[in-house]
Amino acid sequence: MDGAVDTSTRRRAEYSTDASNYRVVPQGVLFPTSTDDVVAALEVLRELKVPITARGAGTSVAGNSVGPGVVLDLGRNLDRVLSIDPEHRTARVQPGTIMSTLQTEAKVHGLRFGPDPSTQNRATLGGMIGNNACGPHAVAYGRTADNVVSLDVVDGAGRRFTAGSGDPEFADVPGLKELVRDSLALIRTEFGRFGRQVSGYSLEHLLPENGSNLARALVGTEGTLVTVLEAELKLVETPGAPTLVVLAYPDMATAADDVPRLLDHKPLAIEGMDARLVDVVRRAKGDGSVPPLPGAGARGVSGWLMIEVGGSSQAEALGRADAIVASSTALDSLVLPAGPDATKMWQIRADGAGLAGRTPAGEQAWPGWEDSAVPPEKLGPYLRDLQALMDRYGVDGLPYGHFGDGCVHLRIDIPLETSGSVLRTFMIEAAQLVASYGGSLSGEHGDGRARSELLPLIYSPDAIALMERFKALFDPEDLLNPGVVVRPRAVDADLRRPQAAPVRTMLPLAGKGSGHGVRRKSGYEGFSFAHDHNDLSTAVHRCVGVGKCRADTSASGGFMCPSYQATKDEKDVTRGRARVLQEAVNGTLVGGLAAPEVRESLDLCLSCKACSSDCPAGVDMAQYKSEVLYRTYRGKLRPVDHYALGWLPRWARLAGAVPELVNGLLGVRWIGKAVLRAGGMDTRRSMPKFAEVPFRQWWARGGATHGVPGLPVTDEEGLGVPGREGETAARLATKPKVVLWTDSFSDALSPTVPQAAVKVLTAAGFSVIVPDEQACCGLTWISTGQLDGARRRLLKLLEVLGPYAVNGIPIMGLEPSCTAVLRSDLLDLFPDDPRAQAVARMTRTPAELLTSADTPDEWELPSLADVSAVVQPHCHQHSVMGFEADQNLLEKGGAKVEVLAGCCGLAGNFGMQKGHYETSVAVAENALLPALREAAPGTTYLADGFSCRTQALDLAGVEGKSLLEVIADRL
């Protein structure tokens, strides 16, 4: 085959799990580039009798996209929409086509694919066909099976054929006609009893009254019968005037009781959402992420239904919405036409798959029983009994899902980190419960390893035997996804979590005089991982594999995952890295954190921290990378760039003594290249220029008095506030104080930024404090894993800034990455220090300070109406502080801005390091460089991050300005 074949340990680790509880290490991974590649590979594997598991995005939560032989990744290259026929409303796609790609191309014709799972921006259509995916709008448009016209497939016997409908002879599959003929009564009584009976094989489609539809019968077979090469799909008209009705209820079961009467109004979607899930979203993403909800905060409201209706006009849609409200028994209601609030509501639902991976108490919750379904009229009683079962086991979870179809998504905090025995007993009892309601173990995700063993609890022995015979007709050697549906693996076999022993952060402390740092109260020397029981194993298992990091979310302001967007390789995505780290702490496949596979996996991680905010599970790969580097090199000789770049503030301080000499020498091309090469950096990069007069030196000389040296520092409280001409100490004492924290970058490399800060803060009516001592946050030590050195610097910072913070004086940071350290890493490195809590609480970005209540009322932002800017938010600001305050301030000033989403590509030391240049440029091509090329003359490049400004200057010759400089220029 022309595509890649990879049997490396690292690659096998990346593909050893999906979004489920299971771990099955494959022998290798194949990346076909064409249909011919797939056919050729299948032929060889069939001859060798090697098991085959086809996968798209690999986000299955049932363990049906992992297998013991070869994983056939159809998502990397076979990802095109081949054609769209608007007249017949059909589309032809390759199996690796991302669903949102089809939606985008169909939208041009006023069409869409009906089913739309919340993972649609990374879910492949081949995967949706394998699992019979549904999503919120299946209540109107049906399941994937209901929207498949034909499938081009190869079965386990090597036969290639097109499966369609209307052929009762089933000529392509010998014996199928007879199997159906002899089992009509069994199929009619046990299969297809209600819409979401997805568990097992959907043999009801083979019945003559259902059109003898082999294509539909193959949907949901989880790759156990055929491998899909191409698919012809039905499209539907895009609904007009979508309107969202939100109904409040005392609990989710009562909300479910209302569903049958609401279905009479023919809604497009009915989704259930637990109030505790909304609270999790609010905690994770801030108050602004959740729009006002009916009855929110009121006693007696614990859940909501989200109901979408459409119409030929907005008036018709609103009329339907009013009718639904009138029919309901809801405590309160809200109607939202299409717009930002409705989008936010759907976003809560979309993030549910990841956010529900933690209980309200913050415990890890696991899939397994996350996809049960019952007839909608039985949903309320079923939810009550399910909650009683959970109460009896002492477990918790956040129910949500497709209530209009009777389908419930629920992850439960079963203690998988210790044993799978509780999982087994709970699953058996839960299966018995759903069977008592005539339900299905799965409503859209398939059975996989999670539920296949339980199928005899909802099907008779005759039905189980029939499914085994059906499988044998297509795959007589049992090579296609073995262990799933037929002859299944046990529910508690192949579990990934119990295999990983805790990797505590309570490291052995270094001996006296070893220079390894200061012991804190907690005794931890690396990060504390306080939110993960001080356990690195628990932390890396935050990744449950939902794969949002694979999606391009830049259109909605997402930044994750820049290296993957550049390479499209699983190695370079947050999920792939988490999988390798899980194997490393497990120790059975990858030999520990110092293993070369870990080094390869983390190499192209930019430490942008975007995953810490964009990943719904809260994975922070930048922190994990820092911890791994710390443990790997602690007490050992490090790579040279760790000293060259990791100690940059130290070198900047030395260069500040003779900046003209240093700049002159580094400006000589061969000397600069030699220094770059010796420091482990790429010689295509340029050396930064050190300020001839660093900010702190400028301040000490009286520069803060606008160029008039020698004016006295007058402050009765001894806080080091310089006087302005004509102002007395008494006058200064009445002004609100703010600490201007000048980090090492702003001081030595960009002094014009803190100079602008002085000008803006003074004009805003603040009394500016610049502490006498330098306070370094240790950012470069953190990013290179030198956590002992980072801690020493942060202890000094707490001595300098702590007293101000404890006394309620705000601290304004300038460099976003340094500000982010004070708001995040500081707390994880010093979880027990109240000064750290105070500093984190009082630290502000410039925009946060200038738009807060701390700013004097008389302050008026100067007009920014003449500003037209391309704005690059720093990744760490996006991830830790957010960019909302900056955007609001720019809009208030009247600036015309294009705010970019995604990393600039330099990412501190990453883009400077040897071996990273090409990826750094490729990341910059995602958004930054095209925006700069297309910008109109006179457009300002606005970036608070020093690295963002450096990248633009290096790659595009464009000089950037900070927000404070732009404001200061207009005072």
PDB file of N, CA and C in Angstrom, residues 415-463:
ATOM      1  N   PRO A 415     -15.188   3.454  40.939  1.00  0.00           N
ATOM      2  CA  PRO A 415     -13.755   3.547  41.287  1.00  0.00           C
ATOM      3  C   PRO A 415     -12.876   2.654  40.412  1.00  0.00           C
ATOM      4  N   LEU A 416     -12.790   2.983  39.138  1.00  0.00           N
ATOM      5  CA  LEU A 416     -12.031   2.157  38.203  1.00  0.00           C
ATOM      6  C   LEU A 416     -10.533   2.185  38.471  1.00  0.00           C
ATOM      7  N   GLU A 417     -10.053   3.210  39.183  1.00  0.00           N
ATOM      8  CA  GLU A 417      -8.611   3.281  39.417  1.00  0.00           C
ATOM      9  C   GLU A 417      -8.132   2.162  40.338  1.00  0.00           C
ATOM     10  N   THR A 418      -9.053   1.491  41.025  1.00  0.00           N
ATOM     11  CA  THR A 418      -8.650   0.419  41.927  1.00  0.00           C
ATOM     12  C   THR A 418      -9.064  -0.960  41.420  1.00  0.00           C
ATOM     13  N   SER A 419     -10.248  -1.067  40.803  1.00  0.00           N
ATOM     14  CA  SER A 419     -10.726  -2.391  40.390  1.00  0.00           C
ATOM     15  C   SER A 419     -11.870  -2.248  39.405  1.00  0.00           C
ATOM     16  N   GLY A 420     -12.067  -3.297  38.585  1.00  0.00           N
ATOM     17  CA  GLY A 420     -13.193  -3.311  37.667  1.00  0.00           C
ATOM     18  C   GLY A 420     -14.391  -4.068  38.194  1.00  0.00           C
ATOM     19  N   SER A 421     -14.297  -4.595  39.426  1.00  0.00           N
ATOM     20  CA  SER A 421     -15.372  -5.444  39.944  1.00  0.00           C
ATOM     21  C   SER A 421     -16.664  -4.661  40.166  1.00  0.00           C
ATOM     22  N   VAL A 422     -16.549  -3.427  40.669  1.00  0.00           N
ATOM     23  CA  VAL A 422     -17.752  -2.618  40.880  1.00  0.00           C
ATOM     24  C   VAL A 422     -18.402  -2.298  39.545  1.00  0.00           C
ATOM     25  N   LEU A 423     -17.577  -2.002  38.535  1.00  0.00           N
ATOM     26  CA  LEU A 423     -18.111  -1.742  37.198  1.00  0.00           C
ATOM     27  C   LEU A 423     -18.952  -2.931  36.727  1.00  0.00           C
ATOM     28  N   ARG A 424     -18.429  -4.132  36.907  1.00  0.00           N
ATOM     29  CA  ARG A 424     -19.123  -5.316  36.406  1.00  0.00           C
ATOM     30  C   ARG A 424     -20.482  -5.494  37.071  1.00  0.00           C
ATOM     31  N   THR A 425     -20.518  -5.438  38.394  1.00  0.00           N
ATOM     32  CA  THR A 425     -21.787  -5.671  39.087  1.00  0.00           C
ATOM     33  C   THR A 425     -22.784  -4.557  38.808  1.00  0.00           C
ATOM     34  N   PHE A 426     -22.289  -3.307  38.735  1.00  0.00           N
ATOM     35  CA  PHE A 426     -23.200  -2.202  38.442  1.00  0.00           C
ATOM     36  C   PHE A 426     -23.780  -2.354  37.035  1.00  0.00           C
ATOM     37  N   MET A 427     -22.935  -2.686  36.070  1.00  0.00           N
ATOM     38  CA  MET A 427     -23.397  -2.796  34.686  1.00  0.00           C
ATOM     39  C   MET A 427     -24.432  -3.898  34.532  1.00  0.00           C
ATOM     40  N   ILE A 428     -24.236  -5.007  35.225  1.00  0.00           N
ATOM     41  CA  ILE A 428     -25.207  -6.098  35.132  1.00  0.00           C
ATOM     42  C   ILE A 428     -26.560  -5.654  35.686  1.00  0.00           C
ATOM     43  N   GLU A 429     -26.543  -4.985  36.835  1.00  0.00           N
ATOM     44  CA  GLU A 429     -27.812  -4.533  37.420  1.00  0.00           C
ATOM     45  C   GLU A 429     -28.459  -3.449  36.566  1.00  0.00           C
ATOM     46  N   ALA A 430     -27.648  -2.567  36.003  1.00  0.00           N
ATOM     47  CA  ALA A 430     -28.195  -1.511  35.145  1.00  0.00           C
ATOM     48  C   ALA A 430     -28.803  -2.108  33.882  1.00  0.00           C
ATOM     49  N   ALA A 431     -28.152  -3.132  33.330  1.00  0.00           N
ATOM     50  CA  ALA A 431     -28.686  -3.789  32.139  1.00  0.00           C
ATOM     51  C   ALA A 431     -30.007  -4.483  32.443  1.00  0.00           C
ATOM     52  N   GLN A 432     -30.092  -5.125  33.592  1.00  0.00           N
ATOM     53  CA  GLN A 432     -31.355  -5.747  33.993  1.00  0.00           C
ATOM     54  C   GLN A 432     -32.458  -4.708  34.153  1.00  0.00           C
ATOM     55  N   LEU A 433     -32.074  -3.537  34.669  1.00  0.00           N
ATOM     56  CA  LEU A 433     -33.050  -2.462  34.839  1.00  0.00           C
ATOM     57  C   LEU A 433     -33.557  -1.975  33.485  1.00  0.00           C
ATOM     58  N   VAL A 434     -32.665  -1.694  32.552  1.00  0.00           N
ATOM     59  CA  VAL A 434     -33.108  -1.176  31.256  1.00  0.00           C
ATOM     60  C   VAL A 434     -33.915  -2.231  30.503  1.00  0.00           C
ATOM     61  N   ALA A 435     -33.564  -3.506  30.696  1.00  0.00           N
ATOM     62  CA  ALA A 435     -34.340  -4.580  30.051  1.00  0.00           C
ATOM     63  C   ALA A 435     -35.763  -4.618  30.583  1.00  0.00           C
ATOM     64  N   SER A 436     -35.930  -4.318  31.867  1.00  0.00           N
ATOM     65  CA  SER A 436     -37.275  -4.338  32.454  1.00  0.00           C
ATOM     66  C   SER A 436     -38.170  -3.265  31.861  1.00  0.00           C
ATOM     67  N   TYR A 437     -37.571  -2.229  31.272  1.00  0.00           N
ATOM     68  CA  TYR A 437     -38.341  -1.166  30.618  1.00  0.00           C
ATOM     69  C   TYR A 437     -38.407  -1.354  29.100  1.00  0.00           C
ATOM     70  N   GLY A 438     -37.964  -2.520  28.621  1.00  0.00           N
ATOM     71  CA  GLY A 438     -37.980  -2.753  27.180  1.00  0.00           C
ATOM     72  C   GLY A 438     -36.998  -1.881  26.443  1.00  0.00           C
ATOM     73  N   GLY A 439     -35.890  -1.522  27.099  1.00  0.00           N
ATOM     74  CA  GLY A 439     -34.936  -0.576  26.536  1.00  0.00           C
ATOM     75  C   GLY A 439     -33.742  -1.232  25.869  1.00  0.00           C
ATOM     76  N   SER A 440     -32.744  -0.387  25.596  1.00  0.00           N
ATOM     77  CA  SER A 440     -31.538  -0.799  24.878  1.00  0.00           C
ATOM     78  C   SER A 440     -30.315  -0.388  25.685  1.00  0.00           C
ATOM     79  N   LEU A 441     -29.315  -1.260  25.720  1.00  0.00           N
ATOM     80  CA  LEU A 441     -28.075  -0.935  26.426  1.00  0.00           C
ATOM     81  C   LEU A 441     -27.418   0.298  25.824  1.00  0.00           C
ATOM     82  N   SER A 442     -27.559   0.432  24.513  1.00  0.00           N
ATOM     83  CA  SER A 442     -26.981   1.575  23.796  1.00  0.00           C
ATOM     84  C   SER A 442     -28.052   2.258  22.972  1.00  0.00           C
ATOM     85  N   GLY A 443     -28.002   3.581  22.968  1.00  0.00           N
ATOM     86  CA  GLY A 443     -28.946   4.345  22.172  1.00  0.00           C
ATOM     87  C   GLY A 443     -28.339   4.961  20.930  1.00  0.00           C
ATOM     88  N   GLU A 444     -26.984   4.940  20.831  1.00  0.00           N
ATOM     89  CA  GLU A 444     -26.346   5.452  19.610  1.00  0.00           C
ATOM     90  C   GLU A 444     -24.855   5.175  19.539  1.00  0.00           C
ATOM     91  N   HIS A 445     -24.233   4.740  20.615  1.00  0.00           N
ATOM     92  CA  HIS A 445     -22.783   4.571  20.614  1.00  0.00           C
ATOM     93  C   HIS A 445     -22.335   3.144  20.333  1.00  0.00           C
ATOM     94  N   GLY A 446     -23.264   2.235  20.186  1.00  0.00           N
ATOM     95  CA  GLY A 446     -22.898   0.851  19.976  1.00  0.00           C
ATOM     96  C   GLY A 446     -22.583   0.149  21.290  1.00  0.00           C
ATOM     97  N   ASP A 447     -22.328  -1.160  21.196  1.00  0.00           N
ATOM     98  CA  ASP A 447     -22.088  -1.964  22.395  1.00  0.00           C
ATOM     99  C   ASP A 447     -20.602  -2.074  22.733  1.00  0.00           C
ATOM    100  N   GLY A 448     -19.783  -2.330  21.727  1.00  0.00           N
ATOM    101  CA  GLY A 448     -18.353  -2.412  21.944  1.00  0.00           C
ATOM    102  C   GLY A 448     -17.967  -3.367  23.057  1.00  0.00           C
ATOM    103  N   ARG A 449     -16.836  -3.076  23.686  1.00  0.00           N
ATOM    104  CA  ARG A 449     -16.407  -3.879  24.828  1.00  0.00           C
ATOM    105  C   ARG A 449     -17.205  -3.539  26.081  1.00  0.00           C
ATOM    106  N   ALA A 450     -17.874  -2.403  26.069  1.00  0.00           N
ATOM    107  CA  ALA A 450     -18.568  -1.923  27.259  1.00  0.00           C
ATOM    108  C   ALA A 450     -19.852  -2.686  27.550  1.00  0.00           C
ATOM    109  N   ARG A 451     -20.552  -3.159  26.500  1.00  0.00           N
ATOM    110  CA  ARG A 451     -21.888  -3.694  26.731  1.00  0.00           C
ATOM    111  C   ARG A 451     -22.205  -4.988  25.983  1.00  0.00           C
ATOM    112  N   SER A 452     -21.317  -5.418  25.080  1.00  0.00           N
ATOM    113  CA  SER A 452     -21.650  -6.592  24.260  1.00  0.00           C
ATOM    114  C   SER A 452     -21.920  -7.829  25.112  1.00  0.00           C
ATOM    115  N   GLU A 453     -21.170  -8.007  26.190  1.00  0.00           N
ATOM    116  CA  GLU A 453     -21.367  -9.179  27.041  1.00  0.00           C
ATOM    117  C   GLU A 453     -22.760  -9.197  27.674  1.00  0.00           C
ATOM    118  N   LEU A 454     -23.383  -8.019  27.770  1.00  0.00           N
ATOM    119  CA  LEU A 454     -24.671  -7.902  28.447  1.00  0.00           C
ATOM    120  C   LEU A 454     -25.864  -8.101  27.504  1.00  0.00           C
ATOM    121  N   LEU A 455     -25.605  -8.312  26.219  1.00  0.00           N
ATOM    122  CA  LEU A 455     -26.701  -8.443  25.256  1.00  0.00           C
ATOM    123  C   LEU A 455     -27.688  -9.562  25.604  1.00  0.00           C
ATOM    124  N   PRO A 456     -27.246 -10.688  26.190  1.00  0.00           N
ATOM    125  CA  PRO A 456     -28.229 -11.723  26.565  1.00  0.00           C
ATOM    126  C   PRO A 456     -29.248 -11.270  27.603  1.00  0.00           C
ATOM    127  N   LEU A 457     -29.011 -10.128  28.247  1.00  0.00           N
ATOM    128  CA  LEU A 457     -29.990  -9.625  29.213  1.00  0.00           C
ATOM    129  C   LEU A 457     -31.149  -8.907  28.532  1.00  0.00           C
ATOM    130  N   ILE A 458     -30.971  -8.507  27.254  1.00  0.00           N
ATOM    131  CA  ILE A 458     -32.079  -7.851  26.549  1.00  0.00           C
ATOM    132  C   ILE A 458     -32.539  -8.648  25.325  1.00  0.00           C
ATOM    133  N   TYR A 459     -31.778  -9.686  24.945  1.00  0.00           N
ATOM    134  CA  TYR A 459     -32.177 -10.542  23.823  1.00  0.00           C
ATOM    135  C   TYR A 459     -32.277 -11.990  24.289  1.00  0.00           C
ATOM    136  N   SER A 460     -33.147 -12.748  23.645  1.00  0.00           N
ATOM    137  CA  SER A 460     -33.303 -14.169  23.951  1.00  0.00           C
ATOM    138  C   SER A 460     -32.111 -14.955  23.405  1.00  0.00           C
ATOM    139  N   PRO A 461     -31.909 -16.189  23.897  1.00  0.00           N
ATOM    140  CA  PRO A 461     -30.838 -17.024  23.332  1.00  0.00           C
ATOM    141  C   PRO A 461     -30.975 -17.223  21.823  1.00  0.00           C
ATOM    142  N   ASP A 462     -32.209 -17.334  21.335  1.00  0.00           N
ATOM    143  CA  ASP A 462     -32.408 -17.505  19.889  1.00  0.00           C
ATOM    144  C   ASP A 462     -31.937 -16.266  19.126  1.00  0.00           C
ATOM    145  N   ALA A 463     -32.205 -15.069  19.680  1.00  0.00           N
ATOM    146  CA  ALA A 463     -31.781 -13.842  19.014  1.00  0.00           C
ATOM    147  C   ALA A 463     -30.259 -13.716  19.031  1.00  0.00           C
TER     148      ALA A 463
END
